[in-house]
Each structure stands twice: as structure tokens, then as C-alpha cells.
Amino acid sequence: ALHGQAYLFHKIPHELSPHSTPPPGAYEAGFSTYKDYYTERYNRSRNGHIFDIPENGPLVEAYRVDLQTDGSYGLTSDSGAPFAPPSPFLDEKSHMFPFSFCRWVDISQHMFTLCRVYPRLLRRLTDVWRARASRMALSLPPLRDDLLIQALNIPRSGTLFNNQRLETLGDEVLKVCTSIHLFNKFPHRHEGQLDRMRSSCISNKTLLAHAKEINLECYISCETMKVMTWPYVTEDQDNSVDTSYTVIRHVKRRVPRRSLQDCMEAILGASWLTGGAEMALKAGTALGLNFGGTVPWATRYCSWRVDKGYIPPVHDSLQEHLQYEFRCPEVLEEALRHPSYLTGGASYQRLEFLGDGMWPLVPSCSNKLTII
């Protein structure tokens, strides 16, 4: 009926003709006859071309179909399905066309379903392949496919999901893991020195350098997938590809620098959701970040695993108010000692540095983080 639009045939109402009056609520409502509607619609903005609207003949009732040409799909990790079945129609109401305006294509129900699912399937296969290829090439831990796919999809890819939420979580994971490592590696550095080192380790410049070093841009989904163009990616110096017939389908990847940094943090967020702190340490180490290795904190810093010491009675009210029993009296004393209290002991400033790094992540992920 219209170029670029597909409709699914419903029936031929033989009681209607172009001179019939459209019923209220129909798309053609507001015109005295269907012929007036067709004249107004098809002869508008046609560069002077006048359509011949038939006077007689049956009308065709059809529903507009969503062809789904961009391959976008939605992740449904909770249900375990890669994407939900697409809705067949764009409009709930039917459209009426003159019989002579229609071009007919007789296809089976299976082919009709395949035409609408195929772009989604191709995009899904591409995303899964890239996620698993990145996991193997970068030596990442066994992250969930859907989380890693989401972490590697940047907003410009045009999908129904992207890595922005995981990037927000990964930014806090990066800060927590770096803070704990620096706090324990440099026990004699004060808060200001630790803060400067942390700022250098988590800066965008550092993340970009590590992303370039591991060639992360090879696994990022940044292009929109159209049915007319397959995003086949090759190296610039790859002589094995005959460009005489692949030049149209060859996609040159240009990933923004900001997107590389976001993907680094999004992978950390995906690792945290997959396996908590231990998985985040493995992912951060694989990405080259300053996390101190893959050994879990509880094993690496054995001083945390101590029996509950004697807590002075003066702190009983504090424990009762917080509804928490402290295990290390020395650490508690340090946390409550102001820098102006000159007793030769350490003040709370180093622990303040550690707490500042952990605080944003603890409220939402307290079940996956165990500190003193």
C-alpha cells in the first residue's frame, strides 16, 4: 500500500467501497468517504503526481506490521530468555486500502516469523560472540553473558540497553578495590598521600591507557545493525579480506575515548554483580588495574581475621546504638581518635580514607563486602 511499509492481510469487506463512510474511531474517520481520505493522503506531497483513486472495487482490511529492521532486542536476564518475542503489529486498529493499491506477497507463517526475528537473532549472536571472545582474550573471569554484553554496549549502538548503569556501579567498585589495596600496601602513608595515589589509579587517563593496552575497543558494540549492512569488523591492515565486494559491508570502528573508560568500569560492575568482591578482583587484575592481585581480601589481609578483643565499657553505648559488635579494639580506638588528640597513636584519617572509598557501595551491596 505504501512504500517501505508492510501490512498483514485480514479480510476483504465486500460491503464496503471507496464511496463508503468510515466509521467513528477508524483511521479514516473525519472524511465523508474513503475516497476523500485516499485523495487527501496519497496526493499530498507527491511532487505533483496525482494518484488515480478507484471509484469501485472492494477494499482490503489489513494491520500494519513491525518488520524490525534494526536488530535491537531487550535483555531479560531474570527469565533466562535472550529476548522477548516481538509484537507483530504497530497498530491495534486496522487500515483500509483500495484493492488496486496493494502489492501482494504470499509467504508462510514460519517465513513471516523468521523475517521479523532474524535481525534480532543476528544481533544476539554477534553480541554473544563478542562477549565470549573478550572474556577469553582478556582472561576475564566467568562473567554472565548478559551482564558482559550489557557492559560492552555503549549508548550510540542504539540497542534497548547500554552500559550506563553498570558503569555507575563499576565506578564505585573501582574506588573500593583501589582504596582497600592502597590502605594495606602503604600502612605509613597519611590520608592525603593515599588520596592522591587513588586519584591517579582511578582517573580516566589511567582507565583509557589500560583499555588501549588490552585492545578493548575490538570487543565493544558501538555500531547500529541494519539488515542491509552486516557490521563485519576487520583490522585496517588485514589483507585476507577482498575489499572489492566487502567495502559496503565493512564497518570502520571509531570508539570514543569516553566509551572505553565507561566499558572498563562497566565490566567491573558486571563482575561485582556476578560474584561480588572476589570476582571484581579477578576482573580488575585482568584489566590491569591496581587491585593488588586476585587473592581474596579475607585471605590476603589476615589481620582482619582475628578473634573479638576486649572492648572498653565506654564504647558499649556506641555498639548498642549501631547494633554492631566490634572485633578489633585497636581499630575502633583509631577510628575515634581525633588528630588533635596527641597521644602518639594514629588518628582516624587513614580509616576515613578507607571509609570514603567504601561508603557509596556498602548500602546497596553490604552482603557482598566484609571489612573490619
Coordinates of C-alpha atoms in Angstrom, one line a residue:
A1 CA 0.0 0.0 0.0
L2 CA 2.8 2.5 0.9
H3 CA 6.5 2.2 0.0
G4 CA 8.5 0.8 2.9
Q5 CA 5.5 -0.3 4.9
A6 CA 4.2 -3.8 5.3
Y7 CA 0.7 -4.9 6.3
L8 CA -0.8 -8.2 7.2
F9 CA -4.0 -9.1 5.3
H10 CA -7.0 -9.6 7.4
K11 CA -10.1 -9.8 5.2
I12 CA -11.9 -8.2 2.3
P13 CA -15.2 -6.5 3.5
H14 CA -17.2 -6.7 0.3
E15 CA -19.9 -4.5 1.8
L16 CA -17.5 -1.5 1.6
S17 CA -16.4 0.5 -1.3
P18 CA -14.4 3.8 -1.8
H19 CA -17.6 5.7 -1.5
S20 CA -18.5 4.2 1.9
T21 CA -18.3 6.4 5.0
P22 CA -15.6 5.5 7.5
P23 CA -17.0 4.5 11.0
P24 CA -16.1 6.6 14.1
G25 CA -12.8 5.7 15.6
A26 CA -11.2 4.4 12.4
Y27 CA -8.0 5.9 10.9
E28 CA -10.1 7.2 8.0
A29 CA -12.7 8.8 10.3
G30 CA -13.3 12.5 9.7
F31 CA -13.8 12.2 6.0
S32 CA -17.1 11.8 4.2
T33 CA -15.9 8.8 2.2
Y34 CA -12.8 6.6 2.0
K35 CA -12.1 8.1 -1.5
D36 CA -11.8 11.6 0.1
Y37 CA -9.4 10.2 2.7
Y38 CA -7.2 8.5 0.0
T39 CA -7.2 11.6 -2.2
E40 CA -6.1 13.7 0.7
R41 CA -3.4 11.3 1.9
Y42 CA -1.9 9.9 -1.3
N43 CA -1.9 13.1 -3.3
R44 CA -0.2 15.1 -0.6
S45 CA 3.5 15.9 -1.0
R46 CA 3.8 13.7 -4.1
N47 CA 5.7 16.2 -6.3
G48 CA 2.7 16.9 -8.4
H49 CA 1.9 13.2 -9.1
I50 CA -1.8 12.5 -9.0
F51 CA -3.0 9.0 -7.9
D52 CA -5.9 7.5 -9.7
I53 CA -8.3 6.7 -6.8
P54 CA -10.7 3.9 -7.9
E55 CA -14.4 4.6 -7.9
N56 CA -15.5 1.0 -7.4
G57 CA -14.0 -2.3 -6.3
P58 CA -13.5 -3.9 -2.9
L59 CA -11.4 -2.6 0.0
V60 CA -8.8 -4.5 1.8
E61 CA -8.6 -4.6 5.6
A62 CA -5.0 -5.1 7.0
Y63 CA -2.9 -4.5 10.0
R64 CA 0.4 -2.7 9.9
V65 CA 3.4 -5.0 10.7
D66 CA 6.6 -4.2 12.5
L67 CA 9.4 -5.5 10.3
Q68 CA 12.1 -4.9 12.9
T69 CA 15.0 -3.9 10.7
D70 CA 17.5 -2.6 13.3
G71 CA 18.0 -5.9 15.2
S72 CA 17.5 -4.3 18.6
Y73 CA 16.3 -6.6 21.5
G74 CA 15.9 -6.3 25.2
L75 CA 17.8 -8.3 27.8
T76 CA 15.6 -10.4 30.1
S77 CA 18.2 -12.0 32.4
D78 CA 15.6 -12.8 35.1
S79 CA 13.6 -15.1 32.8
G80 CA 16.7 -16.6 31.2
A81 CA 15.4 -15.7 27.6
P82 CA 17.8 -13.7 25.4
F83 CA 14.9 -11.5 24.1
A84 CA 11.2 -11.5 24.3
P85 CA 9.1 -12.4 21.3
P86 CA 8.4 -9.3 19.2
S87 CA 4.9 -7.8 19.0
P88 CA 3.6 -8.4 15.5
F89 CA 1.7 -5.2 14.9
L90 CA 2.4 -1.5 15.2
D91 CA -1.2 -0.5 15.4
E92 CA -4.2 -2.2 17.1
K93 CA -6.6 -0.7 14.6
S94 CA -6.9 -2.0 11.1
H95 CA -6.3 0.1 7.9
M96 CA -8.4 0.1 4.8
F97 CA -6.9 0.2 1.3
P98 CA -8.3 0.0 -2.3
F99 CA -7.6 -3.4 -3.7
S100 CA -5.6 -1.9 -6.6
F101 CA -3.2 -0.1 -4.2
C102 CA -1.9 -3.4 -2.7
R103 CA 1.1 -5.4 -3.8
W104 CA 0.7 -9.0 -2.6
V105 CA 3.4 -11.3 -1.2
D106 CA 2.3 -14.8 -0.3
I107 CA 4.5 -16.2 2.4
S108 CA 4.1 -18.9 5.0
Q109 CA 3.6 -18.2 8.7
H110 CA 7.1 -19.6 9.5
M111 CA 8.8 -17.3 7.0
F112 CA 6.8 -14.4 8.3
T113 CA 8.0 -15.0 11.8
L114 CA 11.6 -15.6 10.6
C115 CA 11.7 -12.3 8.7
R116 CA 10.8 -10.5 11.9
V117 CA 13.1 -12.5 14.3
Y118 CA 16.1 -12.8 12.1
P119 CA 17.6 -9.3 12.7
R120 CA 17.3 -9.8 16.4
L121 CA 18.9 -13.2 16.2
L122 CA 21.9 -11.9 14.2
R123 CA 22.4 -9.1 16.7
R124 CA 22.2 -11.5 19.6
L125 CA 24.7 -13.9 18.0
T126 CA 27.1 -11.0 17.4
D127 CA 26.8 -9.8 21.0
V128 CA 27.3 -13.2 22.5
W129 CA 30.3 -13.9 20.3
R130 CA 31.9 -10.6 21.2
A131 CA 31.3 -11.1 24.9
R132 CA 32.8 -14.6 24.9
A133 CA 35.7 -13.6 22.7
S134 CA 36.5 -10.7 25.0
R135 CA 36.3 -13.0 28.1
M136 CA 38.8 -15.4 26.5
A137 CA 41.1 -12.9 25.0
L138 CA 41.3 -10.6 28.1
S139 CA 41.4 -13.6 30.6
L140 CA 38.3 -12.3 32.3
P141 CA 36.6 -14.4 35.0
P142 CA 33.4 -16.3 34.0
L143 CA 31.0 -13.3 33.9
R144 CA 27.4 -13.8 33.0
D145 CA 26.9 -13.4 29.2
D146 CA 24.0 -10.9 29.6
L147 CA 26.0 -8.7 32.0
L148 CA 29.1 -8.7 29.8
I149 CA 27.0 -8.0 26.7
Q150 CA 25.4 -5.0 28.5
A151 CA 28.9 -3.8 29.7
L152 CA 30.2 -3.8 26.1
N153 CA 27.2 -2.0 24.5
I154 CA 27.7 1.8 24.5
P155 CA 24.7 4.2 24.1
R156 CA 25.5 5.0 20.5
S157 CA 24.9 1.4 19.5
G158 CA 21.1 2.1 19.5
T159 CA 20.1 -1.0 21.5
L160 CA 17.4 -1.2 24.1
F161 CA 20.1 -1.4 26.8
N162 CA 23.6 0.0 27.4
N163 CA 26.4 0.1 29.9
Q164 CA 25.5 3.2 31.8
R165 CA 24.0 1.6 34.9
L166 CA 26.9 -0.9 35.1
E167 CA 29.3 1.9 34.6
T168 CA 27.9 3.7 37.7
L169 CA 28.2 0.6 39.8
G170 CA 31.7 -0.1 38.4
D171 CA 32.9 3.3 39.2
E172 CA 32.3 2.6 42.9
V173 CA 33.8 -0.9 42.7
L174 CA 36.9 0.6 41.2
K175 CA 37.1 3.1 44.1
V176 CA 36.5 0.4 46.8
C177 CA 39.1 -2.1 45.5
T178 CA 41.7 0.5 44.9
S179 CA 41.2 2.1 48.3
I180 CA 41.5 -1.2 50.2
H181 CA 44.7 -2.2 48.3
L182 CA 46.4 1.2 48.9
F183 CA 45.3 1.3 52.5
N184 CA 47.0 -2.0 53.2
K185 CA 50.0 -1.7 50.9
F186 CA 51.1 1.6 52.4
P187 CA 50.5 1.4 56.1
H188 CA 52.6 4.5 56.8
R189 CA 51.2 6.9 54.3
H190 CA 48.8 9.5 55.5
E191 CA 45.3 10.3 54.1
G192 CA 46.5 13.0 51.7
Q193 CA 49.1 10.8 50.1
L194 CA 46.7 7.9 49.8
D195 CA 44.1 10.1 48.3
R196 CA 46.5 11.3 45.6
M197 CA 47.5 7.8 44.7
R198 CA 43.9 6.7 44.5
S199 CA 43.0 9.6 42.3
S200 CA 45.8 8.6 39.9
C201 CA 44.8 4.9 39.9
I202 CA 41.1 5.6 39.1
S203 CA 41.5 8.6 36.8
N204 CA 40.0 8.5 33.3
K205 CA 43.5 8.8 31.8
T206 CA 44.6 5.6 33.6
L207 CA 41.5 3.7 32.5
L208 CA 42.0 4.8 28.9
A209 CA 45.6 3.7 28.9
H210 CA 44.7 0.2 30.2
A211 CA 41.8 -0.1 27.7
K212 CA 44.2 0.8 24.9
E213 CA 46.8 -1.7 26.2
I214 CA 44.4 -4.6 26.1
N215 CA 42.7 -3.6 22.8
L216 CA 39.3 -3.3 24.5
E217 CA 37.9 -1.4 21.5
C218 CA 37.9 -4.7 19.5
Y219 CA 35.0 -6.1 21.6
I220 CA 32.8 -3.1 22.1
S221 CA 29.4 -2.9 20.3
C222 CA 29.3 0.6 19.0
E223 CA 27.5 0.3 15.6
T224 CA 23.8 0.1 14.9
M225 CA 22.9 -3.1 13.0
K226 CA 20.8 -2.7 9.9
V227 CA 19.5 -5.5 7.8
M228 CA 21.3 -4.1 4.8
T229 CA 24.7 -3.8 6.4
W230 CA 26.5 -6.5 8.4
P231 CA 28.9 -5.0 10.9
Y232 CA 31.8 -7.2 10.0
V233 CA 34.9 -5.8 11.6
T234 CA 38.5 -6.3 10.4
E235 CA 41.9 -4.8 11.1
D236 CA 43.0 -2.0 8.9
Q237 CA 46.0 -4.0 7.6
D238 CA 44.1 -7.2 7.1
N239 CA 44.9 -8.3 3.6
S240 CA 42.8 -11.5 3.8
V241 CA 39.6 -9.6 3.1
D242 CA 38.8 -8.9 -0.5
T243 CA 37.6 -5.3 -0.3
S244 CA 36.2 -5.5 -3.9
Y245 CA 33.0 -7.0 -2.6
T246 CA 33.1 -6.2 1.2
V247 CA 33.7 -2.4 1.1
I248 CA 30.0 -1.7 1.6
R249 CA 29.6 -4.1 4.5
H250 CA 32.9 -3.3 6.1
V251 CA 32.5 -1.2 9.2
K252 CA 35.3 1.0 10.5
R253 CA 35.1 1.2 14.2
R254 CA 35.7 4.5 15.9
V255 CA 35.0 4.2 19.6
P256 CA 35.0 7.4 21.6
R257 CA 37.6 7.7 24.3
R258 CA 35.0 8.2 26.9
S259 CA 33.3 5.0 25.9
L260 CA 36.5 3.0 26.5
Q261 CA 36.7 4.3 30.1
D262 CA 33.0 3.6 30.7
C263 CA 33.4 0.0 29.4
M264 CA 36.3 -0.6 31.8
E265 CA 34.1 0.4 34.7
A266 CA 31.0 -1.4 33.4
I267 CA 33.0 -4.7 33.3
L268 CA 33.9 -4.2 37.0
G269 CA 30.2 -3.6 37.7
A270 CA 29.2 -6.8 35.8
S271 CA 31.9 -8.7 37.7
W272 CA 30.6 -7.5 41.1
L273 CA 27.0 -8.5 40.2
T274 CA 28.2 -11.9 39.1
G275 CA 30.4 -12.9 42.0
G276 CA 30.9 -10.0 44.4
A277 CA 34.3 -8.7 45.6
E278 CA 36.3 -11.8 44.7
M279 CA 35.0 -11.7 41.1
A280 CA 35.7 -8.0 40.9
L281 CA 39.4 -8.6 42.0
K282 CA 39.8 -11.1 39.2
A283 CA 38.3 -8.9 36.6
G284 CA 40.2 -5.8 37.7
T285 CA 43.5 -7.7 37.7
A286 CA 42.8 -9.0 34.1
L287 CA 42.1 -5.4 33.1
G288 CA 45.5 -4.3 34.5
L289 CA 44.0 -2.2 37.4
N290 CA 45.8 -1.6 40.7
F291 CA 43.8 -4.1 42.8
G292 CA 46.8 -6.0 44.4
G293 CA 46.0 -9.3 42.7
T294 CA 43.2 -11.9 42.8
V295 CA 43.7 -13.2 46.3
P296 CA 40.5 -12.6 48.4
W297 CA 40.8 -9.8 51.0
A298 CA 40.0 -12.1 53.9
T299 CA 43.0 -14.3 52.9
R300 CA 45.3 -11.5 51.8
Y301 CA 44.9 -9.4 54.9
C302 CA 45.0 -12.0 57.6
S303 CA 44.9 -9.3 60.3
W304 CA 41.2 -8.9 59.6
R305 CA 40.6 -12.4 60.7
V306 CA 41.1 -12.0 64.5
D307 CA 39.1 -13.1 67.5
K308 CA 36.9 -10.5 69.1
G309 CA 39.1 -8.4 71.6
Y310 CA 38.1 -6.6 74.7
I311 CA 36.0 -3.5 74.0
P312 CA 36.1 -0.9 76.8
P313 CA 32.8 -0.4 78.5
V314 CA 32.8 3.3 77.4
H315 CA 32.0 2.1 73.9
D316 CA 29.1 -0.1 75.0
S317 CA 26.6 2.6 74.2
L318 CA 28.1 3.0 70.8
Q319 CA 27.8 -0.7 69.9
E320 CA 24.2 -0.7 71.3
H321 CA 23.3 2.3 69.2
L322 CA 24.9 0.9 66.0
Q323 CA 23.6 -2.6 66.8
Y324 CA 27.1 -3.9 65.9
E325 CA 29.8 -5.6 67.9
F326 CA 33.3 -4.5 67.0
R327 CA 36.0 -7.2 66.9
C328 CA 39.2 -5.1 66.9
P329 CA 39.5 -2.7 69.8
E330 CA 42.7 -1.1 68.4
V331 CA 41.0 -0.2 65.1
L332 CA 38.0 1.1 67.0
E333 CA 40.2 3.4 69.1
E334 CA 41.9 4.6 66.0
A335 CA 38.6 5.4 64.3
L336 CA 37.5 7.5 67.3
R337 CA 40.8 9.4 67.8
H338 CA 40.9 13.0 66.6
P339 CA 44.1 14.3 65.0
S340 CA 44.4 17.0 67.8
Y341 CA 44.4 14.3 70.5
L342 CA 48.2 14.0 70.9
T343 CA 48.8 10.5 72.3
G344 CA 51.4 9.2 69.9
G345 CA 48.8 6.9 68.2
A346 CA 47.3 7.2 64.7
S347 CA 44.2 9.3 64.2
Y348 CA 41.1 8.4 62.2
Q349 CA 42.3 10.0 59.0
R350 CA 43.6 6.8 57.3
L351 CA 40.4 5.0 58.2
E352 CA 38.5 8.0 56.9
F353 CA 40.3 7.4 53.5
L354 CA 39.2 3.8 53.6
G355 CA 35.6 4.5 54.6
D356 CA 35.3 7.2 51.9
G357 CA 36.2 4.6 49.3
M358 CA 33.7 2.1 50.5
W359 CA 30.8 4.2 51.6
P360 CA 29.0 4.6 48.2
L361 CA 28.9 0.8 47.6
V362 CA 28.2 -0.6 51.1
P363 CA 24.5 0.4 51.4
S364 CA 23.5 -1.5 48.2
C365 CA 25.9 -4.4 48.3
S366 CA 26.5 -4.9 52.0
N367 CA 26.0 -8.6 51.7
K368 CA 29.0 -8.9 49.3
L369 CA 31.5 -6.8 51.3
T370 CA 33.2 -7.8 54.5
I371 CA 35.5 -5.4 56.2
I372 CA 36.7 -5.0 59.8

